[in-house]
Each structure stands twice: as structure tokens, then as C-alpha cells.
mmCIF file of C-alpha atoms in Angstrom:
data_model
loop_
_atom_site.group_PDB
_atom_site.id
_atom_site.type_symbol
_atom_site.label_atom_id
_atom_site.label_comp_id
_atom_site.label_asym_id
_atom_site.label_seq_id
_atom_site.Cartn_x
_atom_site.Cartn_y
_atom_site.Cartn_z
ATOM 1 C CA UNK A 157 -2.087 2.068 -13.312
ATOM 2 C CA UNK A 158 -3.066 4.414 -10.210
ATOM 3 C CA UNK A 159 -6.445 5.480 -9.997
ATOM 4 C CA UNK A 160 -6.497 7.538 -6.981
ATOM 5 C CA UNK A 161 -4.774 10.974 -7.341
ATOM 6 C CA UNK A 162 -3.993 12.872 -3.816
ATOM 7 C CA UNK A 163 -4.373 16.673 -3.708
ATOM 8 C CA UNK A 164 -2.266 18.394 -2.243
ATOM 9 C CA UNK A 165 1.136 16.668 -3.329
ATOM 10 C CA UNK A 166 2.445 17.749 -0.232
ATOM 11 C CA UNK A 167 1.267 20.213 2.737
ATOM 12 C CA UNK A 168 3.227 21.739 5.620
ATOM 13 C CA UNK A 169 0.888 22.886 8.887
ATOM 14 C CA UNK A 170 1.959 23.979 12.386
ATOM 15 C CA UNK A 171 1.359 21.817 15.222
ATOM 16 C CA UNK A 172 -1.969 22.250 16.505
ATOM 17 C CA UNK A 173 -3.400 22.803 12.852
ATOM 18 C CA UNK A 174 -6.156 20.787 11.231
ATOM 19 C CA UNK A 175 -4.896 18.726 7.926
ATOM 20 C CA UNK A 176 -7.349 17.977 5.247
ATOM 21 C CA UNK A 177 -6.567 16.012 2.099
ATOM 22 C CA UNK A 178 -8.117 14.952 -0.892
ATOM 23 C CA UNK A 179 -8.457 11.936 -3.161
ATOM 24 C CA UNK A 180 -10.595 11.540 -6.485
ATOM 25 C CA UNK A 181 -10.759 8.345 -8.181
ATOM 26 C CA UNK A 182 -12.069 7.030 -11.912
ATOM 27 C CA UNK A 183 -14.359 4.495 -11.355
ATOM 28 C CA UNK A 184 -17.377 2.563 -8.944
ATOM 29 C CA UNK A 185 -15.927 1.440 -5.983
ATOM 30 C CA UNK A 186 -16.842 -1.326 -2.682
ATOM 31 C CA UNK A 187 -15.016 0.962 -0.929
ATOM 32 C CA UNK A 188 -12.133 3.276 -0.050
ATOM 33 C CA UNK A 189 -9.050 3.187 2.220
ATOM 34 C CA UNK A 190 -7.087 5.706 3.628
ATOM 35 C CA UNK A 191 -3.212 4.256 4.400
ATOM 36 C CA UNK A 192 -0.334 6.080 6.449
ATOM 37 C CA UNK A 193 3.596 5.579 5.675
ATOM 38 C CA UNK A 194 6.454 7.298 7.587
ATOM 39 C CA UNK A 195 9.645 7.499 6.065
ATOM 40 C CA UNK A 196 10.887 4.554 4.812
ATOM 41 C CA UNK A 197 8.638 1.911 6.618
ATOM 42 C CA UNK A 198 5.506 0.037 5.732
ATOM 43 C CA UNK A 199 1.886 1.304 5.107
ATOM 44 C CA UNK A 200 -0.680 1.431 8.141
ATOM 45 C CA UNK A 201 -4.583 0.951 7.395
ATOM 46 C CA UNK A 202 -6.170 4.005 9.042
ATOM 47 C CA UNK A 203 -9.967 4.084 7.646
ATOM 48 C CA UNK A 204 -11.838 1.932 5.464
ATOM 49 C CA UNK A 205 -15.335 3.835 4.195
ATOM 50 C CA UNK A 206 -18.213 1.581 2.140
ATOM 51 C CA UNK A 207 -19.496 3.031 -0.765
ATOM 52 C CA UNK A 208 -23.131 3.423 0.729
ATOM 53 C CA UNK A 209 -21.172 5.727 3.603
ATOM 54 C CA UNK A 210 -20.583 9.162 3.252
ATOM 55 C CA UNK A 211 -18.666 9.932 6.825
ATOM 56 C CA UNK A 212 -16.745 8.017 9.184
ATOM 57 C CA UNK A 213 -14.520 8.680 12.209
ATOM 58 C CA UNK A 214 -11.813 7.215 13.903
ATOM 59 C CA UNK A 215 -10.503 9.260 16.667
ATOM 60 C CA UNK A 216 -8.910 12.518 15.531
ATOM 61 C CA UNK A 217 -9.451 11.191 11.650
ATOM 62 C CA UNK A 218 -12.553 11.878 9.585
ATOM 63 C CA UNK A 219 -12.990 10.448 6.225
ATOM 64 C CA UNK A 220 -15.827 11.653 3.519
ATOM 65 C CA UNK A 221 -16.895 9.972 0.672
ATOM 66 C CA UNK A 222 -19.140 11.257 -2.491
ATOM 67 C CA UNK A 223 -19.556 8.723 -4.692
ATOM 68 C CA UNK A 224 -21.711 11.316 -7.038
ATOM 69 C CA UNK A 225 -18.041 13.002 -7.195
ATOM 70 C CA UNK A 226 -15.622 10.270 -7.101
ATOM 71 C CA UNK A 227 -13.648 12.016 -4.392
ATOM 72 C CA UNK A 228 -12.693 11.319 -0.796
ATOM 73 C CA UNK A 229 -11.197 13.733 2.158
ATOM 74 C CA UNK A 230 -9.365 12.824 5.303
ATOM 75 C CA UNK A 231 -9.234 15.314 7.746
ATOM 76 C CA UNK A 232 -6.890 15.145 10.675
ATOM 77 C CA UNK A 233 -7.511 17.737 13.438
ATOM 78 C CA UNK A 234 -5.392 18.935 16.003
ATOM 79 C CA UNK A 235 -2.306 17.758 13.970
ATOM 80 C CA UNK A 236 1.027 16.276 15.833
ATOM 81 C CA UNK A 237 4.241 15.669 15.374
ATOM 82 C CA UNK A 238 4.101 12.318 15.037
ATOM 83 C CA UNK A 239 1.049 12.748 12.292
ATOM 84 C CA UNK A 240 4.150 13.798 9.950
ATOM 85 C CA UNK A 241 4.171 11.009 7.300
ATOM 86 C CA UNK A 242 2.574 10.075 3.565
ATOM 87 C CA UNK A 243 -0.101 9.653 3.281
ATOM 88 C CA UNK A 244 -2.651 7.217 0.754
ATOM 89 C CA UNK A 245 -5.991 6.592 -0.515
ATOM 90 C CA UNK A 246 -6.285 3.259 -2.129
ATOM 91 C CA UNK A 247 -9.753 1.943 -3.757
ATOM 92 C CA UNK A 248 -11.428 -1.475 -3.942
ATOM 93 C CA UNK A 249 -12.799 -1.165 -7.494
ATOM 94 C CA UNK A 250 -16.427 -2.892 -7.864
ATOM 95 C CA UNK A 251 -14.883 -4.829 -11.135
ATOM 96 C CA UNK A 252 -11.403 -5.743 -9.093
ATOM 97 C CA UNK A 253 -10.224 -8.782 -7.739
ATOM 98 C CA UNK A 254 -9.683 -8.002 -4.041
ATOM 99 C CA UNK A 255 -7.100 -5.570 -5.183
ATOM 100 C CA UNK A 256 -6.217 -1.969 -4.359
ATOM 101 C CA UNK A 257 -5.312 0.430 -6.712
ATOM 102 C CA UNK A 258 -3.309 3.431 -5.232
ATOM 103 C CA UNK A 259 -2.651 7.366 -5.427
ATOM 104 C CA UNK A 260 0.596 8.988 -5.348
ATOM 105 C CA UNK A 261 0.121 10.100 -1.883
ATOM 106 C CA UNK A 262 0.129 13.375 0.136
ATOM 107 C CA UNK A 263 3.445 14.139 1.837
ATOM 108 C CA UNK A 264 2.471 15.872 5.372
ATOM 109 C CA UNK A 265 4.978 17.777 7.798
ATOM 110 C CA UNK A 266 3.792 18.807 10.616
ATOM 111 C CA UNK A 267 6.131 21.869 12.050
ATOM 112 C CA UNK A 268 6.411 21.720 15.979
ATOM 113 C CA UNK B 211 -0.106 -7.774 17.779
ATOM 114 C CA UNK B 212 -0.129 -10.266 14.767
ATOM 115 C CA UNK B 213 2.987 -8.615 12.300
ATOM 116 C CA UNK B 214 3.510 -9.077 8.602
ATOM 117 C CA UNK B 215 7.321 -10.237 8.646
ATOM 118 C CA UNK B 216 9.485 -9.010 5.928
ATOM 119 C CA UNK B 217 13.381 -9.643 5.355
ATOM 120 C CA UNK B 218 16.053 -8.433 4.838
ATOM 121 C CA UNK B 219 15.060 -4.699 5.604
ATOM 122 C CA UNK B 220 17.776 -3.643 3.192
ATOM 123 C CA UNK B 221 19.753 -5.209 0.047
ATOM 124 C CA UNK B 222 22.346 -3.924 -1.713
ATOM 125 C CA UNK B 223 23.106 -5.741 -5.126
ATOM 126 C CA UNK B 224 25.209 -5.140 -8.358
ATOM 127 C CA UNK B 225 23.627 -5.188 -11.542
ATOM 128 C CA UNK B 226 22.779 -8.972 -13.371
ATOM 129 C CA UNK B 227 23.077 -10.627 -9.365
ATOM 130 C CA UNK B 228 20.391 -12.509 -7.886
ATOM 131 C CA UNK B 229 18.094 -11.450 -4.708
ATOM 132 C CA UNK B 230 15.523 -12.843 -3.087
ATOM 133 C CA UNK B 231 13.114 -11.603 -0.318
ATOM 134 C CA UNK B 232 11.092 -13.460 1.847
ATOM 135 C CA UNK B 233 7.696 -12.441 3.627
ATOM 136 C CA UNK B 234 4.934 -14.411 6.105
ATOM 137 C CA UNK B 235 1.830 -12.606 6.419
ATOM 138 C CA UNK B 236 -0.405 -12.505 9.717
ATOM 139 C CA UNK B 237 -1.184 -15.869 10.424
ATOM 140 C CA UNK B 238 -4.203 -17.139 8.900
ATOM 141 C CA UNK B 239 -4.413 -14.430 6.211
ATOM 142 C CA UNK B 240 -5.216 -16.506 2.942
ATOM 143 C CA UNK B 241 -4.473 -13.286 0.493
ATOM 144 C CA UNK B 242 -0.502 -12.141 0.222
ATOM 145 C CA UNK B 243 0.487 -9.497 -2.018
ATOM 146 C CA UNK B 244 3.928 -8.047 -3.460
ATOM 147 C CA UNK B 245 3.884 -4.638 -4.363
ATOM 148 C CA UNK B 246 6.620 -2.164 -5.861
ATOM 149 C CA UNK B 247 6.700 1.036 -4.438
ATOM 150 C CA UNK B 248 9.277 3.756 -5.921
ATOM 151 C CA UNK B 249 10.049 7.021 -3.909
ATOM 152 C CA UNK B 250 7.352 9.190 -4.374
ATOM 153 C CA UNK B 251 4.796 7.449 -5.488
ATOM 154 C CA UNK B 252 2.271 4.601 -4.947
ATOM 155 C CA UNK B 253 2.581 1.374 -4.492
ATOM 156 C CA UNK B 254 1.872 -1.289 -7.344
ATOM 157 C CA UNK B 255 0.535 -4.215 -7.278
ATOM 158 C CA UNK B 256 3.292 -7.230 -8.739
ATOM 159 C CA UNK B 257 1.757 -10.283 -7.683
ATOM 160 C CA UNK B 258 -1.250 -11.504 -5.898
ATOM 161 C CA UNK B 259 -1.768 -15.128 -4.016
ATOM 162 C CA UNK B 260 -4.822 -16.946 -3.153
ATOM 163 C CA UNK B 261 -3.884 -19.230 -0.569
ATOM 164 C CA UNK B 262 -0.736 -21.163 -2.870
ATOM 165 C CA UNK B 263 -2.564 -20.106 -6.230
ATOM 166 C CA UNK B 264 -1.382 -16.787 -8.017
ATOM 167 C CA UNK B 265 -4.332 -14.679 -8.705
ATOM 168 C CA UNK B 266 -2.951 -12.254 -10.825
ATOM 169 C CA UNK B 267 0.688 -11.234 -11.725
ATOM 170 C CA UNK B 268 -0.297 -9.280 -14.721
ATOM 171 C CA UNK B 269 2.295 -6.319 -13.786
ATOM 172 C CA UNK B 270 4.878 -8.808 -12.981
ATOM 173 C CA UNK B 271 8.084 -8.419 -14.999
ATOM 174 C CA UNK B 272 8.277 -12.489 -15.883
ATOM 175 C CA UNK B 273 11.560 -12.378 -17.729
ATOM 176 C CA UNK B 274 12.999 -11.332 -14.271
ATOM 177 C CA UNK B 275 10.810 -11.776 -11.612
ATOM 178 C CA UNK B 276 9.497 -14.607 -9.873
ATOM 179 C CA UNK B 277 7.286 -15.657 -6.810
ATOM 180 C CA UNK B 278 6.080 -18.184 -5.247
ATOM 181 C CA UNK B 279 3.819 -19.448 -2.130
ATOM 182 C CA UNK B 280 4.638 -22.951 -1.899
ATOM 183 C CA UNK B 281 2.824 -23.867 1.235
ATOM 184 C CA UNK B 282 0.502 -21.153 1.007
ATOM 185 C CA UNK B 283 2.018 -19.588 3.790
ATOM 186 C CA UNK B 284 4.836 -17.692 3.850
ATOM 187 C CA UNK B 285 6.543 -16.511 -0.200
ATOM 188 C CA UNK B 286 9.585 -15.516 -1.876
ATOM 189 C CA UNK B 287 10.197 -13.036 -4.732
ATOM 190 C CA UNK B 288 13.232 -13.091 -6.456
ATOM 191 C CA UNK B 289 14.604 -11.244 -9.172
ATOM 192 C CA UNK B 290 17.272 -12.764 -11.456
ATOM 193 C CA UNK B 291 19.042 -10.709 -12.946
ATOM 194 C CA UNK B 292 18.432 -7.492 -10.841
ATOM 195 C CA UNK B 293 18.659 -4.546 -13.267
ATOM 196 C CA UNK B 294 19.510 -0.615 -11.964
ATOM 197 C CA UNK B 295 15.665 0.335 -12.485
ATOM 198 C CA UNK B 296 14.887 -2.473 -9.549
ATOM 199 C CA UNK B 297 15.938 -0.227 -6.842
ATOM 200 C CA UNK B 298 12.751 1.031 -4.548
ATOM 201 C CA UNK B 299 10.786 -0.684 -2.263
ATOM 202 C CA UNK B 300 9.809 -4.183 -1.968
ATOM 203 C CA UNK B 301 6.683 -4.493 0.099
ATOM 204 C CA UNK B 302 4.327 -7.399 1.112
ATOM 205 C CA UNK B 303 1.075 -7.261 2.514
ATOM 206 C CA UNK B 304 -1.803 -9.682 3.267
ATOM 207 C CA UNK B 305 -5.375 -9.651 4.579
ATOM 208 C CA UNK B 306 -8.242 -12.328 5.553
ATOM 209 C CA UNK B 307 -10.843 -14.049 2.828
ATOM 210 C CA UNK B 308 -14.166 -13.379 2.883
ATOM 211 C CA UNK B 309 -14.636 -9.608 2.190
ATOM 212 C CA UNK B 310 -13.297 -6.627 1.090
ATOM 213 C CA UNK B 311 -11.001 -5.688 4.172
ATOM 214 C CA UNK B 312 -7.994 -3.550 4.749
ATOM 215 C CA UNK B 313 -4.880 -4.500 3.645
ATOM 216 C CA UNK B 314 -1.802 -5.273 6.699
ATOM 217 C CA UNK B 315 1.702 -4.451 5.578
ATOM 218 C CA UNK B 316 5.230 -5.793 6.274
ATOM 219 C CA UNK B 317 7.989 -3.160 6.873
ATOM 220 C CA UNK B 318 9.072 -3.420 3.596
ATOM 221 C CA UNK B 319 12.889 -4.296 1.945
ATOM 222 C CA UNK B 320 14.744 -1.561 0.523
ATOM 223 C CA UNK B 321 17.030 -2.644 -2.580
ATOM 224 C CA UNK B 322 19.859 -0.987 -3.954
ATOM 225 C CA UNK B 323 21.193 -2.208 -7.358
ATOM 226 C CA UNK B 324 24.269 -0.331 -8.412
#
């Protein structure tokens, strides 16, 4: 069963844009992950955030967390190219056995 | 930089065949899982290993599907017979004991059953 849902399904920016995405979630978590996948390949850990964190960065990536809402947002600025890809949050459930439970994803195309 | 190895990339199969794929995970990485992943969607979860020990392979079609870890290294999934619903994307992943920690992913086998 997938707990995280992604909003939007898919977005399409310029180049140059800022990309923000959303993820809500069901129930208490350790923490949240954020995961990229280009076509057809693996996933790539970008972010992990605690659930006592509300903000993190990682280079052009910035991850929220409310906990009060059950929702998450990863915000890519100054988009590229190469940031064209899916794109998933994944939560580590307090009750879960060092397992992830996964959204749908947000397709993002970035047009040059 | 330590890789998850996957093969094959690709498999194309007919229907009631056999097919195996193979993974290692980063070396020293005591937690391997095999997830499912059909276009479009998430991945889910199929089996999880503990070192040689299956954790939990709740979602794991058992009439079909089979891993193991033998060695508690590198594993196998097969699926025997394959079945046209099998085709998507086999993926492996594994991390390190001793906390919640991100998850590092192979590149995945795509399988075709016609």
C-alpha cells in the first residue's frame, strides 16, 4: 500500500524556473526521504529530513516537513535540464520495520 | 563510489518460462531489498533481508516468486512461471544497520513477458 501521495502528478517549468512539489502522508513517521529516478534507471537518495526537523538543504534542494500536517515539499530552484526526472517521497513509518513506503511520484520536465 | 550491482538490465521472457535476477548490494550493507516498480507508479516493497534472514515478504507473490540471500551477501529472485502481469521493473536496493538511513539503489532489470 503507498502512503505518500505526490502533488502535482506531473509539472512542466522552463529552465531557469523554481520547482516545488508536494507529498502528504497517513501516519507518524522517523523520517522522510525525498528519491530521484530518470527514465528508466534506478532511484537516487536526495534528502532525508527527521521528524523533529522542519527544513533542510542540500545545495539547490530544500525540503520542509510539518508533521502537524503530514505533508512534505521539495523545492528545487534554478531548475536544469538535467533536473528532468521523477521524482519520490518515501516515509520511514514510526511502527515500520526499516521499510519505506512510497508515493506515486511527480513527473518533472524541465523545457530548455 | 560503492554501486548496488543489478543484472541483467533487461529480460525478455514468454509467458510460464523461468527468470532469475541477481543483485549485490554496497559492500557491507546488512539490509537488501526487492521492490516492484510498474510504470508510473511507486515502487513496492517484495521482499526484505536481514543479513541471510527474510524480514518480511508479506507482498511477495509465493506461488511464483522466490528469493533468497544465501550468504547474506549478494540474492536472487526468481519467478517461475513468469505470468504477462510480471512485466515492470525489478529493482534492488540496500542500506547499512543501525538506523534509519537512506536507501541505495541498483539500476534496476527491466522484464518483458509476452
Amino acid at each position: 500500500s503507498q502512503q505518500g501521495e505526490e502533488d502535482p502528478q506531473a509539472l512542466s517549468i522552463q529552465e531557469g524556473e523554481n520547482a516545488t512539489m508536494n507529498c502528504s502522508y497517513k501516519t507518524s513517521i522517523n523520517n522522510l526521504q525525498w528519491y530521484r529516478q530518470n527514465s528508466g534507471r534506478g532511484l537516487v537518495h536526495l534528502i532525508l529530513i527527521r521528524s523533529n526537523e522542519r527544513e533542510k538543504h542540500s545545495g539547490r534542494l530544500r525540503v520542509t516537513l510539518d508533521t502537524s500536517k503530514k505533508s512534505s515539499s521539495l523545492l528545487i530552484t534554478a531548475s536544469r535540464a538535467a533536473d528532468t526526472a521523477s521524482y519520490f517521497c518515501a516515509t520511514d513509518a514510526e511502527d515500520s520495520n526499516y521499510q519505506l513506503i512510497w508515493g506515486a511520484g511527480t513527473k518533472l520536465i524541465i523545457k530548455p | 563510489e560503492a554501486e548496488v550491482a543489478q543484472s541483467p538490465r533487461y529480460k525478455i521472457t514468454e509467458k510460464s518460462q523461468a527468470v532469475a535476477f541477481w543483485c549485490d548490494p554496497i559492500s557491507g550493507h546488512a539490509t537488501l531489498y526487492w521492490y516492484r516498480q510498474i510504470l508510473g507508479q511507486g515502487p513496492e516493497l517484495l521482499v526484505q533481508f536481514q543479513d541471510e534472514s527474510v524480514v518480511d515478504d508479506s507482498q511477495l507473490p509465493k506461488d511464483r516468486f522466490s528469493a533468497e540471500r544465501l550468504k547474506g551477501v549478494d540474492s536472487t529472485l526468481k519467478i517461475q512461471p513468469a505470468e504477462l502481469g510480471d512485466s515492470a521493473m525489478y529493482l534492488c536496493a540496500s542500506s547499512s544497520s543501525g538506523g534509519r538511513k537512506e536507501q541505495y539503489f541498483g539500476p534496476g532489470t527491466r522484464l518483458t513477458v509476452t
